[in-house]
Coordinates of C-alpha atoms and ligand atoms in Angstrom, one line a residue:
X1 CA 27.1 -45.1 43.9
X2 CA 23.9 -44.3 45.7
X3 CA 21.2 -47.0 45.7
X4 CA 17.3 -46.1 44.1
X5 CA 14.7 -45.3 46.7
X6 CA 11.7 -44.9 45.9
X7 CA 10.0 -41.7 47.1
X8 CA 6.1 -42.1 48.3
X9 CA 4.7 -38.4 48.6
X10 CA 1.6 -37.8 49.7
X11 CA -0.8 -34.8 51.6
X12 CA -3.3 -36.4 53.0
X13 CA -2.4 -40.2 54.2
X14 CA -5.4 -42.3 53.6
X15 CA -5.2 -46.2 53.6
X16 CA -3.8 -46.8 50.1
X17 CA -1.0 -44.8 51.1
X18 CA -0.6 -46.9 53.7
X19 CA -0.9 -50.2 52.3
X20 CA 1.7 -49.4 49.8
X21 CA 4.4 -48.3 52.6
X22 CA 3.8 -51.3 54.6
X23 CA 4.4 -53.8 51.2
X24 CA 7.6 -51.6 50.6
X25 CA 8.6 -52.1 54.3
X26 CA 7.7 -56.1 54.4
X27 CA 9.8 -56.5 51.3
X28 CA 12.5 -54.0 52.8
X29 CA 12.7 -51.6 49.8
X30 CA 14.7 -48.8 50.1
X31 CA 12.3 -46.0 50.3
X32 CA 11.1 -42.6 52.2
X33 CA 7.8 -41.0 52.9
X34 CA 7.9 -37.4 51.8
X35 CA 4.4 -35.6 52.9
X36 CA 4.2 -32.5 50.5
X37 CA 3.6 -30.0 53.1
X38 CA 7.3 -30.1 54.0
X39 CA 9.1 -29.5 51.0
X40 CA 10.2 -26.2 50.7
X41 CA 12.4 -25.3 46.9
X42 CA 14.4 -22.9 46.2
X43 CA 15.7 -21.8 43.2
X44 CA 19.0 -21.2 44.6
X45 CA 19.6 -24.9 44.8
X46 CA 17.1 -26.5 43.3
X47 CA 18.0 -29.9 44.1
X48 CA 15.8 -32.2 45.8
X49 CA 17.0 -35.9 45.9
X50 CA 19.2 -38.4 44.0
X51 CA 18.5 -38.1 40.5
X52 CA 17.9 -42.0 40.4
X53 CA 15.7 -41.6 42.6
X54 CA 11.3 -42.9 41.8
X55 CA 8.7 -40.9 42.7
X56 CA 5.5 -42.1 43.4
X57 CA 3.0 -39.2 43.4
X58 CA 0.0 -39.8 45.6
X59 CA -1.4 -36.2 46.2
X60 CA -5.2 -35.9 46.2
X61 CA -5.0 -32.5 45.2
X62 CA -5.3 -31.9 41.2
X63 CA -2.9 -28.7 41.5
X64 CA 0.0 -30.2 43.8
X65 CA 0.4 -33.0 41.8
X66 CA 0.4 -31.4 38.7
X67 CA 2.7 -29.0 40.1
X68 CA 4.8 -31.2 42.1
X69 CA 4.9 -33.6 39.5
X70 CA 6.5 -31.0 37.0
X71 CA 8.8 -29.9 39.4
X72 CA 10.5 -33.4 40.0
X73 CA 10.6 -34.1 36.7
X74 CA 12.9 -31.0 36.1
X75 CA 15.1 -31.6 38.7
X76 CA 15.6 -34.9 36.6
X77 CA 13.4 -37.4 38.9
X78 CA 11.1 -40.4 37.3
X79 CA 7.5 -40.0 38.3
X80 CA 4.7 -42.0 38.5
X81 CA 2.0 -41.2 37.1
X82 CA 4.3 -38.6 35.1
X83 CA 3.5 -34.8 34.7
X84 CA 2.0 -35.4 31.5
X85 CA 0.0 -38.4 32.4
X86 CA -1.5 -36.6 35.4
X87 CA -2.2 -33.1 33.6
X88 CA -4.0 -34.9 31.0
X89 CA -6.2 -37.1 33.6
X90 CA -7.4 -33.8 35.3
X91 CA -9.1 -32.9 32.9
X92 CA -11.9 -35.3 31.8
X93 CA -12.2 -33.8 28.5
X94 CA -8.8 -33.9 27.0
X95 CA -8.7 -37.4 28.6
X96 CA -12.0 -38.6 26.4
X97 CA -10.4 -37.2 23.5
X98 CA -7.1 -39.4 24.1
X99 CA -9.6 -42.2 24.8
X100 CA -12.0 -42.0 21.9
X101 CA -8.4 -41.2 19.0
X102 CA -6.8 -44.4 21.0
X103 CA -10.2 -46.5 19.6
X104 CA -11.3 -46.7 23.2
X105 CA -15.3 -46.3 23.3
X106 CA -16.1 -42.8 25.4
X107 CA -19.7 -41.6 25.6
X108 CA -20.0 -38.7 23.3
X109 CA -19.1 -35.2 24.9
X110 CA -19.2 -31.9 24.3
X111 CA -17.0 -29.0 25.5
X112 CA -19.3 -25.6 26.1
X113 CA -18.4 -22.0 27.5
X114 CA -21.5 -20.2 27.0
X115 CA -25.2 -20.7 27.2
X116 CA -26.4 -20.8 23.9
X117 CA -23.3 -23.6 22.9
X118 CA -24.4 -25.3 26.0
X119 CA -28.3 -25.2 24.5
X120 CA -26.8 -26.5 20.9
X121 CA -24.9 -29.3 22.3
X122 CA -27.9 -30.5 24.1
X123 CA -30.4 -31.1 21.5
X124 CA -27.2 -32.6 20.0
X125 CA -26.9 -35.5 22.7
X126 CA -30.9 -36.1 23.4
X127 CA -33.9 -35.9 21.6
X128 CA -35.5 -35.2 24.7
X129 CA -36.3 -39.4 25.8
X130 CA -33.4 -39.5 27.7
X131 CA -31.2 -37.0 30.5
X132 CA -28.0 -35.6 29.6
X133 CA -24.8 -36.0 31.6
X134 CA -23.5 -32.6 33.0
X135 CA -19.7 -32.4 34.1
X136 CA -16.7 -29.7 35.5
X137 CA -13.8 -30.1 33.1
X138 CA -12.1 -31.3 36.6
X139 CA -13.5 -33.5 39.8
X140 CA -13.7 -36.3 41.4
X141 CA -16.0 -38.6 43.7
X142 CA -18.7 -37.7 41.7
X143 CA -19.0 -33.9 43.0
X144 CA -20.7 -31.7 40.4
X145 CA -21.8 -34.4 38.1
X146 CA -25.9 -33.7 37.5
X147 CA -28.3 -35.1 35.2
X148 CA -30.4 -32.2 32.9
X149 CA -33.6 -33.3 31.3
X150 CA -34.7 -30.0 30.1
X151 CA -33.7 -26.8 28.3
X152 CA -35.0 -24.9 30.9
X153 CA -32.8 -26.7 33.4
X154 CA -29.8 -26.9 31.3
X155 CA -30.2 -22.9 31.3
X156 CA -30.1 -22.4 35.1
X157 CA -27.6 -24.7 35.6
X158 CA -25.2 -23.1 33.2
X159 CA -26.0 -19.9 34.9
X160 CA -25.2 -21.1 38.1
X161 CA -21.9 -22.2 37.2
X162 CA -21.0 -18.9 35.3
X163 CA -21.6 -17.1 38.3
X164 CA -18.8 -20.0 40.4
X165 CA -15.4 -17.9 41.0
X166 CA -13.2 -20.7 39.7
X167 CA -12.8 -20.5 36.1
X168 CA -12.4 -23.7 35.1
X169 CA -16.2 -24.5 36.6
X170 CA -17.5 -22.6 33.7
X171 CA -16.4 -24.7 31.0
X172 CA -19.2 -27.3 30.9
X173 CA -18.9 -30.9 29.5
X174 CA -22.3 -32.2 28.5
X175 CA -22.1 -36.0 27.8
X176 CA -24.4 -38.8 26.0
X177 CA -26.3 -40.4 29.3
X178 CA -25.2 -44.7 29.0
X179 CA -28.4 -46.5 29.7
X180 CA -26.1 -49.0 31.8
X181 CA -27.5 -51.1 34.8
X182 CA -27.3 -49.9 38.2
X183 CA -23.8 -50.2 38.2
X184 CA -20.5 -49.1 37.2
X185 CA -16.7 -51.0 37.5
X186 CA -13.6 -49.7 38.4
X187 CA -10.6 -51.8 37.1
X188 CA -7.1 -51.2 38.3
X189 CA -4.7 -51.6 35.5
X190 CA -0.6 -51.8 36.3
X191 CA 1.4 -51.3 33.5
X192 CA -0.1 -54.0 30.5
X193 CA -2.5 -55.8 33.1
X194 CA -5.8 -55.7 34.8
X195 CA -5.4 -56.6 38.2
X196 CA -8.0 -56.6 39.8
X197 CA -11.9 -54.8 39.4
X198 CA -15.4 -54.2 41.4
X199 CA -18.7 -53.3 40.5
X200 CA -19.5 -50.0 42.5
X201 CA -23.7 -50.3 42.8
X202 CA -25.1 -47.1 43.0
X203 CA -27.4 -46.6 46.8
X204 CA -31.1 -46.9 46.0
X205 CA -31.5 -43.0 46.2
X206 CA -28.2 -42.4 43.7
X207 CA -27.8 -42.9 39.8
X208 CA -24.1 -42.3 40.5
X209 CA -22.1 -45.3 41.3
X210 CA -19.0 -43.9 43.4
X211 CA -18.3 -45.3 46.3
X212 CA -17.2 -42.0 48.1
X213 CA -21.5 -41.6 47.4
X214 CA -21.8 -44.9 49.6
X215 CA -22.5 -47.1 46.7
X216 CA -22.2 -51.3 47.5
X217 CA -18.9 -53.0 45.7
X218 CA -18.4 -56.8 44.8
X219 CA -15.9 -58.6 42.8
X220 CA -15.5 -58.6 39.0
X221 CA -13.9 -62.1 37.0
X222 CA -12.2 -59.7 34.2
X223 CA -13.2 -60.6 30.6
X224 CA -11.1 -60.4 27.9
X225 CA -13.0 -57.5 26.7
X226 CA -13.2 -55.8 29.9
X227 CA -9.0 -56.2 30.2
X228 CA -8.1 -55.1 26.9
X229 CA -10.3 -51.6 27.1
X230 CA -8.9 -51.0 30.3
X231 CA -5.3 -51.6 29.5
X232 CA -5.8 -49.7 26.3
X233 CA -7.4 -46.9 28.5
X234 CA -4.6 -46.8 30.5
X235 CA -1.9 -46.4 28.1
X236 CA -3.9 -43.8 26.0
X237 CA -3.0 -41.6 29.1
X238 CA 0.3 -43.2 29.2
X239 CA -0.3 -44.3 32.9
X240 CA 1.9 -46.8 34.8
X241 CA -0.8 -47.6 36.6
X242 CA -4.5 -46.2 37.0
X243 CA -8.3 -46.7 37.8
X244 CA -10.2 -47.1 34.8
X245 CA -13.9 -46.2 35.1
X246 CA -15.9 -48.5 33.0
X247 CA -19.6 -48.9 32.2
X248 CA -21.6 -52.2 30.4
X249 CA -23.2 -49.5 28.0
X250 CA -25.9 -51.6 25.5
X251 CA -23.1 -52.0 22.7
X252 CA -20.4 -52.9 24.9
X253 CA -18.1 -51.8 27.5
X254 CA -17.6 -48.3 27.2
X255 CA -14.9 -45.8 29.5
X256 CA -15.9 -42.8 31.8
X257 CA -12.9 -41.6 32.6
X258 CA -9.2 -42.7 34.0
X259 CA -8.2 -41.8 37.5
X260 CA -4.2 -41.3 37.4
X261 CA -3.8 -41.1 41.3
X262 CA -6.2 -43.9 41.9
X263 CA -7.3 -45.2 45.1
X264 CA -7.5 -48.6 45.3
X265 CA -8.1 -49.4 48.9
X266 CA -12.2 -50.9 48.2
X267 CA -10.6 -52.9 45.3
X268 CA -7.9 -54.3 47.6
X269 CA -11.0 -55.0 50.4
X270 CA -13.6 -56.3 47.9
X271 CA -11.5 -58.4 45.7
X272 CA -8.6 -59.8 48.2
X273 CA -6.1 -58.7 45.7
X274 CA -3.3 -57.4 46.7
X275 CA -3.1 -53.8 44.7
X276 CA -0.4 -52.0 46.5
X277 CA 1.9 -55.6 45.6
X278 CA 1.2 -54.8 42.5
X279 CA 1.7 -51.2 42.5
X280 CA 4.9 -52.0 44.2
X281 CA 6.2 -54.6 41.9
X282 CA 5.7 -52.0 39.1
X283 CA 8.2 -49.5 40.9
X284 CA 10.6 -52.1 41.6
X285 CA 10.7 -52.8 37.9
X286 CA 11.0 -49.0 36.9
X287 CA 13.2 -48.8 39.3
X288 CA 15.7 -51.6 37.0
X289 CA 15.0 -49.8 33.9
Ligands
ADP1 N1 -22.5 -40.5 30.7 C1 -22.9 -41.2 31.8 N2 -24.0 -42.0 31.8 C2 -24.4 -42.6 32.9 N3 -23.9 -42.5 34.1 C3 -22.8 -41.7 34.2 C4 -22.3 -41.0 33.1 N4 -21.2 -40.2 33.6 C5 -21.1 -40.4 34.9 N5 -22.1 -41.3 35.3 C6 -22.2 -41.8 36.7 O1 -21.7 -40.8 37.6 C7 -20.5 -41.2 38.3 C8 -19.5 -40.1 38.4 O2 -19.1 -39.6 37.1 P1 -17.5 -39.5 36.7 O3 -17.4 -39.0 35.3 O4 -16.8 -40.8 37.0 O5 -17.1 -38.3 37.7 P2 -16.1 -38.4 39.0 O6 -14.7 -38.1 38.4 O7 -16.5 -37.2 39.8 O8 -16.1 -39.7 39.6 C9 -20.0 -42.4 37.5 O9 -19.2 -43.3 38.3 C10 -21.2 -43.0 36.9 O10 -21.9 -43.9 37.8
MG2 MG1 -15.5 -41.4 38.5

């Protein structure tokens, strides 16, 4: 009988990658590096490792790891995050939608494909005192994510992106703008638990608070409120683990959106936790199951 190893594949090795190999090495875990670049299937033989085998899925590309992710769960493989987990996550609306039927508080959003729904579901979310939050369906690091204050610029931007080639950039989320401080926090949940979490400050010249936009991060002590929407979050996605997006809205804590193949190296530097331990701890136990 074949022992579990636990499969770490990645495309681009950035320093979470790297922080979870070196806690697999220190604690001598059976495991291999598999950069998705070198994988080549065939339907011939469409095997691709021991069946008991964990995959931890680490690609920053949306369509690999969806793809990728399917694929190992066919030949039989346990993922993590799984297919489903990670299809859902990329897109920010069915995600809210999970959120907001699992009792998780989401600002309210609206799905649009055409000018005039776009124009309805404006006037729907503002009564013209405050901005309303445009989104893709898809994206990350903040790219694409504008603030409309008028019809007139709700029109162009809507034209704009119904003139982008990719498809999926003309499907336009419009969503409630949260008058939150000049913050945001990003909590990393593993499996039932908070581990750890930073306020991301937005730069002075930024409403948005990512930190890929340069924004300042500092601890967070976890409330009980803060770890029970996060961990509730989490599992509406049916994540293993994930970076939870949450914002201090004026009725509460309230969730932007769960990342399902978080990075967690600014939580890791900010807070001292040690993330990838936990991260690690959580395949060792899946890896029992
Ligand atoms: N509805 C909103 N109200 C206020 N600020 C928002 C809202 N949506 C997003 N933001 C700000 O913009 C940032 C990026 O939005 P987000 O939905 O997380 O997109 P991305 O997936 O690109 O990070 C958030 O971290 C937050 O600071
Ligand atoms: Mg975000």
């Amino acid at each position: 009988m074949s022992s579990i190893a636990i499969l770490v594949t990645y495309d681009l090795f950035r320093l979470d990658e790297k922080f979870i190999v070196d806690e697999l090495r220190r604690r001598g875990v059976d495991f291999k590096l598999v950069n998705l670049d070198s994988l080549m299937f065939d339907t011939e033989s469409i095997t691709f490792s021991d069946p008991d085998n964990i995959v931890l899925m680490r690609s920053v590309s949306h369509t690999r790891s969806e793809v990728f992710s399917k694929l190992f769960e066919e030949i039989g493989l346990l993922v993590v995050n799984s297919f489903n987990t990670i299809w859902i996550g990329n897109n920010k609306f069915l995600s809210l939608v999970k959120l907001a039927r699992a009792g998780v508080p989401v600002p309210r959003t609206v799905l649009a494909v055409n000018e005039s729904k776009a124009v309805e579901a404006f006037k729907m979310l503002t009564d013209g005192s405050s901005p309303v939050v445009i989104k893709p369906l898809s994206g990350s690091w903040g790219r694409m994510v504008s603030l409309v204050y008028t019809n007139e610029e709700l029109r162009l931007l809507v034209k704009h992106r119904q003139a982008m080639e990719n498809p999926y950039m003309k499907i336009i989320l419009l969503q409630e703008y949260v008058d939150k401080p000049n913050r945001d926090i990003r909590v990393i949940v593993v499996e039932d638990r908070a581990v750890a979490a930073i306020y991301r400050h937005a730069p002075s010249c930024e409403w948005r608070t990512n930190t890929a936009r340069g924004g300042r991060a500092e601890p967070v002590r976890i409330d009980r409120d803060l770890e029970e929407i996060s961990v509730r979050a989490s599992k509406a996605l049916g994540a293993y683990y994930a970076g939870v997006d949450v914002v201090e809205s004026r009725d509460g804590y309230m969730v932007l959106e769960v990342n399902v193949v978080p990075e967690f190296k600014n939580v890791m530097r900010v807070t001292g936790i040690n993330v990838a331990g936990e991260i690690v701890n959580m395949l060792l136990r899946l890896a029992k199951r």
